[in-house]
GROMACS .gro file of C-alpha atoms in nm:
model
  149
    1MET     CA    1   8.741   6.213  14.744
    2THR     CA    2   8.998   6.125  14.505
    3THR     CA    3   9.141   5.739  14.459
    4ILE     CA    4   9.532   5.710  14.349
    5GLY     CA    5   9.729   5.397  14.389
    6ARG     CA    6   9.567   5.067  14.426
    7GLY     CA    7   9.253   5.238  14.521
    8CYS     CA    8   9.404   5.428  14.786
    9LYS     CA    9   9.135   5.736  14.902
   10LEU     CA   10   9.228   6.063  14.923
   11ASP     CA   11   9.063   6.282  15.174
   12PRO     CA   12   9.101   6.676  15.070
   13LYS     CA   13   9.000   6.768  15.465
   14LEU     CA   14   9.272   6.511  15.600
   15ILE     CA   15   9.518   6.609  15.355
   16SER     CA   16   9.480   6.999  15.438
   17MET     CA   17   9.483   6.927  15.779
   18LEU     CA   18   9.827   6.748  15.738
   19ILE     CA   19   9.988   7.013  15.566
   20GLU     CA   20   9.916   7.297  15.844
   21ARG     CA   21  10.083   7.040  16.087
   22TRP     CA   22  10.396   6.941  15.819
   23ARG     CA   23  10.734   7.080  15.993
   24LEU     CA   24  10.998   7.160  15.735
   25GLU     CA   25  11.260   7.122  15.949
   26THR     CA   26  11.209   6.865  16.100
   27HIS     CA   27  11.024   6.632  15.810
   28SER     CA   28  10.719   6.574  16.025
   29PHE     CA   29  10.408   6.565  16.107
   30TYR     CA   30  10.319   6.753  16.474
   31LEU     CA   31   9.987   6.613  16.580
   32PRO     CA   32   9.850   6.607  16.909
   33CYS     CA   33   9.941   6.231  16.969
   34GLY     CA   34  10.272   6.341  16.913
   35GLU     CA   35  10.577   6.318  16.648
   36CYS     CA   36  10.507   6.134  16.311
   37THR     CA   37  10.702   6.092  15.998
   38ILE     CA   38  10.633   5.935  15.652
   39THR     CA   39  10.861   5.723  15.534
   40LEU     CA   40  10.971   5.533  15.228
   41GLU     CA   41  10.792   5.201  15.364
   42ASP     CA   42  10.473   5.409  15.430
   43VAL     CA   43  10.474   5.526  15.048
   44GLN     CA   44  10.529   5.137  14.903
   45LEU     CA   45  10.240   5.018  15.138
   46GLN     CA   46  10.010   5.257  15.058
   47LEU     CA   47  10.089   5.312  14.664
   48GLY     CA   48  10.255   5.007  14.611
   49LEU     CA   49  10.560   5.178  14.485
   50PRO     CA   50  10.929   5.026  14.481
   51VAL     CA   51  11.158   5.177  14.730
   52ASP     CA   52  11.436   4.960  14.660
   53GLY     CA   53  11.566   5.113  14.318
   54SER     CA   54  11.805   5.350  14.183
   55VAL     CA   55  11.759   5.644  14.400
   56VAL     CA   56  11.654   6.025  14.201
   57THR     CA   57  11.891   6.261  14.298
   58GLU     CA   58  12.004   6.464  13.984
   59SER     CA   59  11.802   6.806  13.925
   60ALA     CA   60  11.736   6.867  13.499
   61GLN     CA   61  11.848   7.189  13.371
   62PHE     CA   62  11.714   7.283  13.065
   63ALA     CA   63  11.608   7.591  12.896
   64ASP     CA   64  11.394   7.508  12.597
   65TRP     CA   65  11.067   7.358  12.868
   66GLY     CA   66  10.807   7.416  12.578
   67ALA     CA   67  11.021   7.224  12.380
   68VAL     CA   68  11.010   6.924  12.622
   69CYS     CA   69  10.622   6.958  12.692
   70TYR     CA   70  10.571   6.969  12.292
   71ASP     CA   71  10.855   6.674  12.243
   72LEU     CA   72  10.699   6.435  12.517
   73LEU     CA   73  10.363   6.581  12.577
   74GLY     CA   74  10.259   6.665  12.189
   75ALA     CA   75  10.120   6.967  12.333
   76ILE     CA   76  10.251   7.284  12.486
   77SER     CA   77  10.105   7.505  12.739
   78ASP     CA   78  10.062   7.859  12.736
   79ASN     CA   79  10.154   7.910  13.081
   80ILE     CA   80  10.546   7.764  13.131
   81TYR     CA   81  10.694   7.916  13.421
   82ARG     CA   82  11.058   7.805  13.528
   83GLY     CA   83  10.975   7.496  13.391
   84GLN     CA   84  10.619   7.429  13.554
   85ILE     CA   85  10.317   7.367  13.406
   86GLU     CA   86   9.903   7.392  13.587
   87MET     CA   87   9.805   7.040  13.706
   88GLY     CA   88   9.498   7.187  13.558
   89TRP     CA   89   9.572   7.209  13.198
   90LEU     CA   90   9.762   6.895  13.253
   91ARG     CA   91   9.441   6.703  13.380
   92ASP     CA   92   9.226   6.885  13.107
   93THR     CA   93   9.452   6.826  12.800
   94PHE     CA   94   9.475   6.431  12.864
   95LEU     CA   95   9.136   6.429  13.061
   96GLU     CA   96   9.020   6.096  12.851
   97LEU     CA   97   9.244   5.864  12.594
   98ARG     CA   98   9.008   5.760  12.277
   99ASN     CA   99   8.949   5.409  12.227
  100ASP     CA  100   9.137   5.410  11.919
  101SER     CA  101   9.482   5.598  12.001
  102THR     CA  102   9.780   5.578  11.860
  103GLU     CA  103  10.060   5.421  12.043
  104VAL     CA  104  10.245   5.762  12.042
  105GLU     CA  105   9.925   5.913  12.240
  106ARG     CA  106   9.903   5.600  12.471
  107ILE     CA  107  10.254   5.667  12.530
  108ARG     CA  108  10.182   6.030  12.625
  109TYR     CA  109   9.866   5.970  12.835
  110ALA     CA  110  10.087   5.776  13.008
  111TRP     CA  111  10.360   6.002  13.097
  112ALA     CA  112  10.088   6.251  13.192
  113TYR     CA  113   9.949   6.048  13.395
  114ILE     CA  114  10.264   5.942  13.603
  115LEU     CA  115  10.351   6.330  13.575
  116GLU     CA  116  10.052   6.384  13.796
  117MET     CA  117  10.147   6.104  14.046
  118ILE     CA  118  10.497   6.223  14.119
  119GLU     CA  119  10.411   6.609  14.092
  120GLY     CA  120  10.042   6.612  14.217
  121TYR     CA  121  10.118   6.333  14.480
  122LEU     CA  122  10.437   6.246  14.614
  123MET     CA  123  10.681   6.545  14.583
  124SER     CA  124  10.407   6.794  14.527
  125ASP     CA  125  10.408   7.207  14.630
  126LEU     CA  126  10.160   7.346  14.926
  127SER     CA  127   9.916   7.448  14.624
  128ARG     CA  128   9.988   7.132  14.474
  129ASN     CA  129   9.848   7.390  14.163
  130LEU     CA  130  10.190   7.342  13.978
  131VAL     CA  131  10.379   7.036  13.805
  132HIS     CA  132  10.741   7.064  13.699
  133LEU     CA  133  10.803   6.910  13.374
  134ARG     CA  134  11.209   6.791  13.476
  135GLN     CA  135  11.019   6.474  13.562
  136LEU     CA  136  10.919   6.379  13.212
  137LEU     CA  137  11.294   6.377  13.100
  138LYS     CA  138  11.348   6.133  13.393
  139LEU     CA  139  10.986   5.929  13.217
  140VAL     CA  140  11.158   5.892  12.844
  141ASP     CA  141  11.312   5.552  12.888
  142PHE     CA  142  11.034   5.352  13.077
  143ARG     CA  143  11.302   5.064  13.184
  144ALA     CA  144  11.503   5.323  13.320
  145ALA     CA  145  11.182   5.484  13.499
  146GLY     CA  146  11.066   5.130  13.613
  147LYS     CA  147  11.421   5.085  13.823
  148PHE     CA  148  11.369   5.442  14.043
  149SER     CA  149  11.256   5.426  14.408
   0.00000   0.00000   0.00000
C-alpha cells in the first residue's frame, strides 16, 4: 500500500483492476454494477486539491529537456525521451532531503514531489513509469501554480 495526499491509501491490485476496466472512448470505468466516472469533485475530496482555479490547458513544446531537468531539478536523467524521464530515476534521485539542505535544494525536492504526484498519480500513463517534464515549467512560479485546478 502506498499513501498519498491526505493519507489516502492506494492499493496496487485495486488500481490495476480499475485500469483494466477503464474505457478511453467514454472516460469511464465499466464495473459489474454499472458505469462509473471519476469527477473533479472526487479528486478534490480524495486528495484535497482545489478544482476551482485556473484550468491548465496549454502544452509546453520545449526542445532542450535536459536543460529544463538540470535547471529546475539540479540533475539530469541519463534517459530523457521526448521530454519524459523514468519515475524510478525521479524517486531515487530525490529519495530523502538532508536536514542541512539549502533553500534551493528544498525547492527542487518540492518540485520533484509535485511532479511525481501530478504525473505519477493524477495524470499518469498506463505504465506509470514515465514522467513528462513539461509539468515542471508550470511549477516554476509556486504562487501561480497554486491557482491551477
